[in-house]
Short mmCIF file of N, CA, C and O in Angstrom, two decimals:
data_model
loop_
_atom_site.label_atom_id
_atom_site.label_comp_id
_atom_site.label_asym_id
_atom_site.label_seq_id
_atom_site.Cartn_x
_atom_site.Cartn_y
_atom_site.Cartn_z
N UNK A 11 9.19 22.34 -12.32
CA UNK A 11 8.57 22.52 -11.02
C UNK A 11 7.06 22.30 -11.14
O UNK A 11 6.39 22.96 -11.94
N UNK A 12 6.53 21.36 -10.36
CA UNK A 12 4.74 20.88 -10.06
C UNK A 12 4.49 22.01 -9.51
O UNK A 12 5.26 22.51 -8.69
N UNK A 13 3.21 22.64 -9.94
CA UNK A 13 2.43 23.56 -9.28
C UNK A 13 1.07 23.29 -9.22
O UNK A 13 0.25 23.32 -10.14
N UNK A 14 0.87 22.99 -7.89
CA UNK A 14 -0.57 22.42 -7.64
C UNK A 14 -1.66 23.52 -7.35
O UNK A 14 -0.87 24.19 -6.67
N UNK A 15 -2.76 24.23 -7.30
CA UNK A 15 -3.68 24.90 -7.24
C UNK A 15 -5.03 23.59 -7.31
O UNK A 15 -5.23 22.67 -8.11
N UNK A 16 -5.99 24.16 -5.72
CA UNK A 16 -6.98 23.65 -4.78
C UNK A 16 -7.72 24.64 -5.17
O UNK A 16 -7.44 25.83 -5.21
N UNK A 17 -9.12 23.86 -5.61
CA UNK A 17 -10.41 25.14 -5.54
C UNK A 17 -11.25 24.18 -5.09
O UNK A 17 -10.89 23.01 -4.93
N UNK A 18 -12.91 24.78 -4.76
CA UNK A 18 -13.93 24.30 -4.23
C UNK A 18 -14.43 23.76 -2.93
O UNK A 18 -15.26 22.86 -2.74
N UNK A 19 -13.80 24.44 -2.14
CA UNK A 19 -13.87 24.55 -0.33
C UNK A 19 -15.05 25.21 -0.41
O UNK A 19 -15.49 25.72 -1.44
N UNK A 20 -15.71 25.20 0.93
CA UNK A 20 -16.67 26.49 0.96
C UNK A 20 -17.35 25.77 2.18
O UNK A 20 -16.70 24.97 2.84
N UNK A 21 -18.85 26.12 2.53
CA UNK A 21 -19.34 26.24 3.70
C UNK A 21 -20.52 25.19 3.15
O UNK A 21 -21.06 25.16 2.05
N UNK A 22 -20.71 24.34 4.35
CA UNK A 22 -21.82 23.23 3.74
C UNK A 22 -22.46 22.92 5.27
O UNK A 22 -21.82 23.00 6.32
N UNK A 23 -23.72 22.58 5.14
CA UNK A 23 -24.22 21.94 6.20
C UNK A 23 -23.86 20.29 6.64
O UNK A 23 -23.26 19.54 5.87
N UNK A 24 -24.12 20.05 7.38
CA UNK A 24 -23.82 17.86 7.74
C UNK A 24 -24.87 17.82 7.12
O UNK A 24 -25.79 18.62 6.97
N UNK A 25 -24.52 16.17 6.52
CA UNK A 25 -25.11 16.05 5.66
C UNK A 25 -24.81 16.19 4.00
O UNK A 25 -24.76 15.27 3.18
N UNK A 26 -24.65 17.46 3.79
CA UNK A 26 -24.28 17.88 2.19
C UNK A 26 -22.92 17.13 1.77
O UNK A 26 -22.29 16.14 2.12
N UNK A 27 -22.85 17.93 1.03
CA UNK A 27 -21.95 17.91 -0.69
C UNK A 27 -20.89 19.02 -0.68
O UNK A 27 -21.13 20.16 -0.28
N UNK A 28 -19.71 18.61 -1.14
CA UNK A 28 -19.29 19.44 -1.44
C UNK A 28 -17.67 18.43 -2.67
O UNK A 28 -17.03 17.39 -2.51
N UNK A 29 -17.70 19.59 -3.82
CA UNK A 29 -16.27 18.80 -4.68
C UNK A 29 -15.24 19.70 -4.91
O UNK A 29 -15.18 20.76 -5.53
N UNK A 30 -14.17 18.84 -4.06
CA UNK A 30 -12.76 19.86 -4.40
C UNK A 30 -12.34 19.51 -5.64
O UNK A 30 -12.61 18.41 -6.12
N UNK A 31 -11.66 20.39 -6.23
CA UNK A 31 -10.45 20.20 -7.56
C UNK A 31 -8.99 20.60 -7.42
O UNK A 31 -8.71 21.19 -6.38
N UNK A 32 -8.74 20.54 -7.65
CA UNK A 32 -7.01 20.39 -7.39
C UNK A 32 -6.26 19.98 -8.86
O UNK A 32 -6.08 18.88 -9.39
N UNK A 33 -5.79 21.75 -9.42
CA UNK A 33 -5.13 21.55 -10.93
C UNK A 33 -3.63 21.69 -10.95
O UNK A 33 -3.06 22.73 -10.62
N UNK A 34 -2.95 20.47 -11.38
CA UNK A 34 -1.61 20.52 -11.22
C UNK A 34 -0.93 20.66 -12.63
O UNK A 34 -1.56 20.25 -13.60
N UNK A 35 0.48 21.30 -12.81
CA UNK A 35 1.34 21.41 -14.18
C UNK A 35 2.35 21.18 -13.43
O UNK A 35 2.46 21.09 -12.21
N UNK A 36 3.28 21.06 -14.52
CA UNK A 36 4.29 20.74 -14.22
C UNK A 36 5.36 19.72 -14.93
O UNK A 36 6.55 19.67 -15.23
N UNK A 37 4.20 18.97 -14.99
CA UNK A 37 5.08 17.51 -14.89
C UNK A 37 6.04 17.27 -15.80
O UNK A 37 6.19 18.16 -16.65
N UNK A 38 6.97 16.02 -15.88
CA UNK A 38 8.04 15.74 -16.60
C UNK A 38 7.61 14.67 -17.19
O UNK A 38 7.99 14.39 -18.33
N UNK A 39 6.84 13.98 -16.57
CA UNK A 39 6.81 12.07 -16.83
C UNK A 39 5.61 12.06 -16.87
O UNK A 39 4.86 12.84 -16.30
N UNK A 40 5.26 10.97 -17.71
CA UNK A 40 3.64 10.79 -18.18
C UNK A 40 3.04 10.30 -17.00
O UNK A 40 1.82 10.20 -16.95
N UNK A 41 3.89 9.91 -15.86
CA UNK A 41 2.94 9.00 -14.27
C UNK A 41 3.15 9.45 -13.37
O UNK A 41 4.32 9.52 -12.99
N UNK A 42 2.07 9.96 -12.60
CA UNK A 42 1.93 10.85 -11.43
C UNK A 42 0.88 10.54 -10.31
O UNK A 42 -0.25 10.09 -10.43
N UNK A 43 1.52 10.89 -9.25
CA UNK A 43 0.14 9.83 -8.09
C UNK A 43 -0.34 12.17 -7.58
O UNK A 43 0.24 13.25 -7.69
N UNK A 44 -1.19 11.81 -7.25
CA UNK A 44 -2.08 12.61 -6.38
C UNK A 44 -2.52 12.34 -5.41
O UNK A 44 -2.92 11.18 -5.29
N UNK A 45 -2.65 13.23 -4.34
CA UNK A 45 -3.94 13.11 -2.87
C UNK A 45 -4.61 14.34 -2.71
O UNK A 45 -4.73 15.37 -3.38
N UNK A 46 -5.02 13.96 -1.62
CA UNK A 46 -5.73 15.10 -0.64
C UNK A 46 -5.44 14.36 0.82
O UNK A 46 -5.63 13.29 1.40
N UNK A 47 -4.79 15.81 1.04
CA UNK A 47 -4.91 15.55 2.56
C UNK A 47 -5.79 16.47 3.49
O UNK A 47 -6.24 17.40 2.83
N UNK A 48 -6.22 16.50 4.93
CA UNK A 48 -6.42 17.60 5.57
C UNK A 48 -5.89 17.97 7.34
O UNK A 48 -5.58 17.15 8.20
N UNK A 49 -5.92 18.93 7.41
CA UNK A 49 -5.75 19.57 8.98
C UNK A 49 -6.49 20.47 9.09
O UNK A 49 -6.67 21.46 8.38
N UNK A 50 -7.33 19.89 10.70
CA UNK A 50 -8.00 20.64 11.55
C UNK A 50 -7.29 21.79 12.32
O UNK A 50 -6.06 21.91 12.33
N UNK A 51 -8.10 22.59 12.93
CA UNK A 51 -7.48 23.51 13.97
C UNK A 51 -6.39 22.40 14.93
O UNK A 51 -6.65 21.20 14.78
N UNK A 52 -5.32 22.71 15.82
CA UNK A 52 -4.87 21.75 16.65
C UNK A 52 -4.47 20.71 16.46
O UNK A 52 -3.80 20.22 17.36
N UNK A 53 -4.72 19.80 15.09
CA UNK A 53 -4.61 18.73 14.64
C UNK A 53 -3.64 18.90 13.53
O UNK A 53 -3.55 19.92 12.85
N UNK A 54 -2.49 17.22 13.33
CA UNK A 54 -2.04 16.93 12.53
C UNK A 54 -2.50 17.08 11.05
O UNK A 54 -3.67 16.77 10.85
N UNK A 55 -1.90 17.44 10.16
CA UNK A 55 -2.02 16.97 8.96
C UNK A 55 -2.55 15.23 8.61
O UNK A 55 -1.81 14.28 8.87
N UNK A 56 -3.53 15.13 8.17
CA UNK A 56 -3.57 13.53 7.87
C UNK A 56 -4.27 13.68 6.48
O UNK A 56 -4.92 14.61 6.01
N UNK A 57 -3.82 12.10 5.83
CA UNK A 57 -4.47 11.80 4.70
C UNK A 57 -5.76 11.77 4.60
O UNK A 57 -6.49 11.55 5.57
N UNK A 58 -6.21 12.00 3.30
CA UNK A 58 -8.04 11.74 3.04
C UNK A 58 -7.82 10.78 2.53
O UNK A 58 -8.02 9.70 3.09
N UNK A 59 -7.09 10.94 0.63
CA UNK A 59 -7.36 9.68 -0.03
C UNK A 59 -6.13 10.27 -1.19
O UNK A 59 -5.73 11.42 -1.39
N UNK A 60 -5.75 9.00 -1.81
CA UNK A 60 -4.69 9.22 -2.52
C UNK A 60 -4.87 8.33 -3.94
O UNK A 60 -5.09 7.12 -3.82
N UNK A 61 -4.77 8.88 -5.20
CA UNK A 61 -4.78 8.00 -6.16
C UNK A 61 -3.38 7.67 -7.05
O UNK A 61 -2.44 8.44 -7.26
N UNK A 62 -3.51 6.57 -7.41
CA UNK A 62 -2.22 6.00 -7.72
C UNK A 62 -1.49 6.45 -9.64
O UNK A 62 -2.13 7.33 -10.21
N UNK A 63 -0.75 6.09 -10.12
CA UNK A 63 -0.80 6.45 -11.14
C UNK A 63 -1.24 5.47 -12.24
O UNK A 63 -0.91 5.64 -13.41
N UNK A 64 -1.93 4.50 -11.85
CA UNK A 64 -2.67 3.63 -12.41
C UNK A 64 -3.87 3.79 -12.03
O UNK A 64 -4.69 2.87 -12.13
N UNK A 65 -4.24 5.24 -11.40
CA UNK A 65 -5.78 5.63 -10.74
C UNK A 65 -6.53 4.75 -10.01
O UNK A 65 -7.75 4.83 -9.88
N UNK A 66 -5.49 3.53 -9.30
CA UNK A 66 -6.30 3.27 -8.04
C UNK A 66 -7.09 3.99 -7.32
O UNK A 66 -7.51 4.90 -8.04
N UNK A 67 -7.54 4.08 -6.19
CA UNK A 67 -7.77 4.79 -5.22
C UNK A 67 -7.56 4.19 -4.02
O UNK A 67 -7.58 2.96 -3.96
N UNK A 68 -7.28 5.17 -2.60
CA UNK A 68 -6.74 4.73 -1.81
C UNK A 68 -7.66 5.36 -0.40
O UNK A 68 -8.09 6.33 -1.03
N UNK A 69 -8.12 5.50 0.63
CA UNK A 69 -8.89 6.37 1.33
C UNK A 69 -8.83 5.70 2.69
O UNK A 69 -8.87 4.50 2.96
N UNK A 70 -8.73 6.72 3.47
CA UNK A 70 -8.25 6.57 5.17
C UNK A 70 -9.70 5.96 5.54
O UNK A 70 -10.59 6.68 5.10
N UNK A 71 -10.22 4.72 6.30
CA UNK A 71 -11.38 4.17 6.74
C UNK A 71 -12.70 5.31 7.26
O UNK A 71 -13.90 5.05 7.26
N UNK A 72 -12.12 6.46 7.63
CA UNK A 72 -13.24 7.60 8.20
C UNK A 72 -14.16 8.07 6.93
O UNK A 72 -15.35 8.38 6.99
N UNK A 73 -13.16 8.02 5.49
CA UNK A 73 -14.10 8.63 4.55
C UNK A 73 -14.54 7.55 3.90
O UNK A 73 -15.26 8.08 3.05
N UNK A 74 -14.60 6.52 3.74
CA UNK A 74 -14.81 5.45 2.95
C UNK A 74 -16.38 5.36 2.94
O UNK A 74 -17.01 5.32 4.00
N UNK A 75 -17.15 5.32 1.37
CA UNK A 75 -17.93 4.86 1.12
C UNK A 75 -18.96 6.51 1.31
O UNK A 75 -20.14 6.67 1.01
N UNK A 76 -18.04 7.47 1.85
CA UNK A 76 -19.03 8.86 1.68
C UNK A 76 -17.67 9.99 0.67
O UNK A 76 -18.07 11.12 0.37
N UNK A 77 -16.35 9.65 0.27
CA UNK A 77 -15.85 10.28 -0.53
C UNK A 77 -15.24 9.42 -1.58
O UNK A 77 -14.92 8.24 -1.44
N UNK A 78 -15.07 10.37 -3.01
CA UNK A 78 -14.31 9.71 -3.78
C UNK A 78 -13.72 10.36 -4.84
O UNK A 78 -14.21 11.09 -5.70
N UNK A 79 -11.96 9.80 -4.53
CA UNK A 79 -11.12 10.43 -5.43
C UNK A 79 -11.21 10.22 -6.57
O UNK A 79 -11.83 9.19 -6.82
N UNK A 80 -10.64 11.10 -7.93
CA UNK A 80 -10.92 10.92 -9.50
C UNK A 80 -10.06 11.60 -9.47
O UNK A 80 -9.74 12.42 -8.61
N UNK A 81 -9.35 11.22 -10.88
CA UNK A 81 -8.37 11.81 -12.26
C UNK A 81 -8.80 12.38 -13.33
O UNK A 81 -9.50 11.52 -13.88
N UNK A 82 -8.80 13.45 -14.05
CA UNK A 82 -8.88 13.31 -15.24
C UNK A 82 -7.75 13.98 -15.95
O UNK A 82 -7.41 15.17 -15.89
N UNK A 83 -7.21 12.97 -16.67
CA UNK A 83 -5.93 12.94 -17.04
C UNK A 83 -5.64 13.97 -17.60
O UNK A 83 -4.73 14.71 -17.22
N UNK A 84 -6.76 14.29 -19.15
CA UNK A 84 -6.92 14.90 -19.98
C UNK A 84 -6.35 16.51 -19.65
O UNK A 84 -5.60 17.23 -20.31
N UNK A 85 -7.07 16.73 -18.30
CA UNK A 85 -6.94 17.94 -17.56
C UNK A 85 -6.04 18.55 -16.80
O UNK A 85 -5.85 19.74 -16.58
N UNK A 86 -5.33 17.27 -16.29
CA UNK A 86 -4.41 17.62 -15.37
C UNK A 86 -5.10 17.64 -13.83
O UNK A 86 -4.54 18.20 -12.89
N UNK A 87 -6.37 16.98 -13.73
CA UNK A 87 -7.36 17.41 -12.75
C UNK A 87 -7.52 16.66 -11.71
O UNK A 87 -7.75 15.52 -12.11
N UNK A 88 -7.52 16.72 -10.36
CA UNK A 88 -7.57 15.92 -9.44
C UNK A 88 -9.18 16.12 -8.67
O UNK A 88 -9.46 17.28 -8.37
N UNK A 89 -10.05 15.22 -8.39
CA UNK A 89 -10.98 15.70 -7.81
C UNK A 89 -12.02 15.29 -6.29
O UNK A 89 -11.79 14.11 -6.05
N UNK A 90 -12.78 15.72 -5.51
CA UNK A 90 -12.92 14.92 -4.44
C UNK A 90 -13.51 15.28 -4.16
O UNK A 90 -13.47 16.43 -3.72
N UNK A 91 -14.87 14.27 -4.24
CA UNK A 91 -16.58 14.36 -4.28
C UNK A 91 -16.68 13.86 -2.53
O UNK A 91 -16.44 12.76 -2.03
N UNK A 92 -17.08 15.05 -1.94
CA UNK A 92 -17.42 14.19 -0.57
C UNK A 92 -18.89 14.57 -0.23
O UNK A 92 -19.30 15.73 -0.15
N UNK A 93 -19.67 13.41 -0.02
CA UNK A 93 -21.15 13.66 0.75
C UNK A 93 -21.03 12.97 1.65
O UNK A 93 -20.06 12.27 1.94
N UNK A 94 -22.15 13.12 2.25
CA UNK A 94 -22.76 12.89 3.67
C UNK A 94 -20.91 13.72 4.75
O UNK A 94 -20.05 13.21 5.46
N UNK A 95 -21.18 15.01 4.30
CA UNK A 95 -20.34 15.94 5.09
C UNK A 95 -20.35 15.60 6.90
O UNK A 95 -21.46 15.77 7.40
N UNK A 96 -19.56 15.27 7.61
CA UNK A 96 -19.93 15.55 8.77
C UNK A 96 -18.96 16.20 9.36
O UNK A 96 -17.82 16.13 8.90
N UNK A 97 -19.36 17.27 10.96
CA UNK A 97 -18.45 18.08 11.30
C UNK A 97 -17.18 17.71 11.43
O UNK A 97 -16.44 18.63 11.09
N UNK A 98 -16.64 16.80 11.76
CA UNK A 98 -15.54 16.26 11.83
C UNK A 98 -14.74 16.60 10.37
O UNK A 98 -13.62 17.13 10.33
N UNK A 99 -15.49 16.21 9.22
CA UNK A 99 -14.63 16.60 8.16
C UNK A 99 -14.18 18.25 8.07
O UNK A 99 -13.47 18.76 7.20
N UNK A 100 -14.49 18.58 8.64
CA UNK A 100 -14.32 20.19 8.40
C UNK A 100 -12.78 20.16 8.73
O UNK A 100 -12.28 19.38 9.53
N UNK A 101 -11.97 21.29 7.87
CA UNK A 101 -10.42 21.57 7.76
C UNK A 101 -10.10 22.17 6.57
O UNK A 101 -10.71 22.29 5.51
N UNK A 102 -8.99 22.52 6.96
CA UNK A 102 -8.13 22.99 5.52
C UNK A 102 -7.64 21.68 4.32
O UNK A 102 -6.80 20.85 4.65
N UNK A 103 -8.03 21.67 3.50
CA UNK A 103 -7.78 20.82 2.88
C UNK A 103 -6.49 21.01 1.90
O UNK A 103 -6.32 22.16 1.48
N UNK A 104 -5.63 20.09 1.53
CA UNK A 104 -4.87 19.98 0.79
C UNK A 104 -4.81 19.12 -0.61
O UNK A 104 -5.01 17.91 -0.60
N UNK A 105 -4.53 19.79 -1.72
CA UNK A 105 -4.42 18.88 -2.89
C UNK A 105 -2.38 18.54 -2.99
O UNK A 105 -1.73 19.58 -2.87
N UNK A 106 -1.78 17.62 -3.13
CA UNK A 106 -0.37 16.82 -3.06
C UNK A 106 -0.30 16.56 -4.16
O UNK A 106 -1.42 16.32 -4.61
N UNK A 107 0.77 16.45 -5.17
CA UNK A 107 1.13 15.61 -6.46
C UNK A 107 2.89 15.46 -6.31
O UNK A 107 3.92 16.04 -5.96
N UNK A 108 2.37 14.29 -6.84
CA UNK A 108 4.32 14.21 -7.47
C UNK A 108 4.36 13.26 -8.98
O UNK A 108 3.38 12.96 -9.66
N UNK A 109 5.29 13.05 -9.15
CA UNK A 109 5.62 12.16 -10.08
C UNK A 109 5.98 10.88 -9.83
O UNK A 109 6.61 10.52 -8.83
N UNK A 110 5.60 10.18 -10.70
CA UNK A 110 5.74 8.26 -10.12
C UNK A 110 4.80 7.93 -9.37
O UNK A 110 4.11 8.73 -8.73
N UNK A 111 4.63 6.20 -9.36
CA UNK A 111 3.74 5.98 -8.36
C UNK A 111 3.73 5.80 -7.22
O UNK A 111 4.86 5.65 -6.75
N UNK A 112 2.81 5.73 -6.42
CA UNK A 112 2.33 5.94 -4.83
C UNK A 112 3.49 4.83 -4.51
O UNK A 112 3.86 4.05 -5.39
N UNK A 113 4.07 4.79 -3.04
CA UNK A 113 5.02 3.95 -2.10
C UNK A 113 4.29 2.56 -2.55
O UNK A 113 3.07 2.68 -2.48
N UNK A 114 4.62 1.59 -2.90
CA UNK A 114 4.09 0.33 -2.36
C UNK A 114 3.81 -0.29 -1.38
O UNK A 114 4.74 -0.85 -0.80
N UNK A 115 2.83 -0.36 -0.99
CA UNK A 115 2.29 -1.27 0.81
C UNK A 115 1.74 0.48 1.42
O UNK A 115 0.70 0.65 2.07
N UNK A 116 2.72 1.62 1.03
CA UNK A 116 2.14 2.69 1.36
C UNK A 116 1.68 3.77 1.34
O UNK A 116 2.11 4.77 1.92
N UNK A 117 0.39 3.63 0.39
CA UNK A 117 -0.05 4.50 -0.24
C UNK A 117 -0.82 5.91 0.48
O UNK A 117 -1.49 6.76 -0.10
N UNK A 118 -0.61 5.85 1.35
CA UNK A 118 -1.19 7.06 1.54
C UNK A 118 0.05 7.97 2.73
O UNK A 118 -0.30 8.69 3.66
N UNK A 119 0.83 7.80 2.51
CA UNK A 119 2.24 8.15 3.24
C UNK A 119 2.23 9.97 2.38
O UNK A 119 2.17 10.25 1.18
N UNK A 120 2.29 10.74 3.42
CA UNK A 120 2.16 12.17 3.17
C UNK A 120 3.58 12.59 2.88
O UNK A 120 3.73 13.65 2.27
N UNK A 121 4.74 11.82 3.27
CA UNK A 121 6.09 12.15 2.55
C UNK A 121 6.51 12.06 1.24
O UNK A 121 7.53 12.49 0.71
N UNK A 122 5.06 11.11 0.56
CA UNK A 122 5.69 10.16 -0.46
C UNK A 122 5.91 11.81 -1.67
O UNK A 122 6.64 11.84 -2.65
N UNK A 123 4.91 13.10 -1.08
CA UNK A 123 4.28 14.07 -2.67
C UNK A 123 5.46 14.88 -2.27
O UNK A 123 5.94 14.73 -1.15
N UNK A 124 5.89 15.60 -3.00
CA UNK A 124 6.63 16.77 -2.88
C UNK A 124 6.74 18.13 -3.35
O UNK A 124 7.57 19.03 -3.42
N UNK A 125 5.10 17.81 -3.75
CA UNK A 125 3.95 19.29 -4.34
C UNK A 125 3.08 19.63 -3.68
O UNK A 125 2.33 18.65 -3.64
N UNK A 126 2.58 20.58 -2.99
CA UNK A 126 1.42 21.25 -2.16
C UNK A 126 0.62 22.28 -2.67
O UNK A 126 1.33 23.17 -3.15
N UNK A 127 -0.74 22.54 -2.76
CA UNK A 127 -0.91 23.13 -2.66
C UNK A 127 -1.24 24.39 -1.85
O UNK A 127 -0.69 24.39 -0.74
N UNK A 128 -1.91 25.33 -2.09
CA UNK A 128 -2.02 26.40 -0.49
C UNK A 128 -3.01 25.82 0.61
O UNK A 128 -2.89 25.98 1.82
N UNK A 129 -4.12 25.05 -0.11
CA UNK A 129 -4.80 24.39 0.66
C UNK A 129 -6.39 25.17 0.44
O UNK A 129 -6.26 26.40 0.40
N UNK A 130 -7.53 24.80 0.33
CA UNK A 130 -9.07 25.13 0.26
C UNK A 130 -9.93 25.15 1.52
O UNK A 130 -9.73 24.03 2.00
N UNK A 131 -10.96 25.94 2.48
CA UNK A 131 -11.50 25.42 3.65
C UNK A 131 -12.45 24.78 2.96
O UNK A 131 -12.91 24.87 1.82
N UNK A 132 -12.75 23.76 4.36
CA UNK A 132 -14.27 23.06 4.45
C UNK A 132 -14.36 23.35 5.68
O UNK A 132 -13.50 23.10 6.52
N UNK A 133 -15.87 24.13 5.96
CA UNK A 133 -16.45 24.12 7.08
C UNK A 133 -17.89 23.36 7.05
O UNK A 133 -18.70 23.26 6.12
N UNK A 134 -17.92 23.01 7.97
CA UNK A 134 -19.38 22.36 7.81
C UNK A 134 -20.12 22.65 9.45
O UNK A 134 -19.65 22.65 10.59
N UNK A 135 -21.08 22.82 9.06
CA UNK A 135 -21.90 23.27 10.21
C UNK A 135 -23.08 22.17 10.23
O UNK A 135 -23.55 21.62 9.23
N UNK A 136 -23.53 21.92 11.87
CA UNK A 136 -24.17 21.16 12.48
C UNK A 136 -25.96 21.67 12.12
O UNK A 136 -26.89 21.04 12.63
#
């Protein structure tokens, strides 16, 4: 059984910084894809960014070029550097793992994980 555990939520102004981690065990098989997803109040669950088990990276057009997903293998560690915070990003965030790699053509498909974690806040204030 994957057991995923999310740390490093917290309260940031627009503008800032903030890096989640997301530590998973579990596994059976040496290849494993990861994400992050999030949900707002009222709002769907949607993807942030998803890395492959060849540590692509994968990221929904809203965060592109202000977040970025990382592996470190060594650790078991998933991680997700986001700056230039804006209110919109604010939500519960989710760290996802499974085993094998990401869907082909669809990598950021939220059915593909079948590990969750409890989830980390980001609030960000104006």
């Amino acid at each position: 059984q994957i057991q995923v555990v999310e740390s490093g939520g917290g309260s940031v102004q627009a503008g800032g910084s903030l890096r989640l981690s997301c530590v998973a065990s579990g596994y059976t098989h040496n290849t494993y894809c990861m994400g992050w997803f999030r949900q707002a109040p009222g709002k769907e669950r949607e993807a942030v960014a998803t890395i492959d088990s060849d540590d692509s990276p994968h990221y929904i057009d809203s965060v592109k070029g202000r977040f970025t997903i990382s592996k470190d293998s060594a650790k078991s560690t998933l991680y997700l550097q986001m700056n230039s915070l804006k209110p919109e990003d604010a939500a519960m965030y989710f760290c996802a793992a499974d085993e094998g790699p990401l869907w082909t053509g669809l990598p950021l498909m939220e059915s593909r994980f079948g590990y969750w974690g409890q989830g980390t806040q980001v609030t960000i204030s104006s």
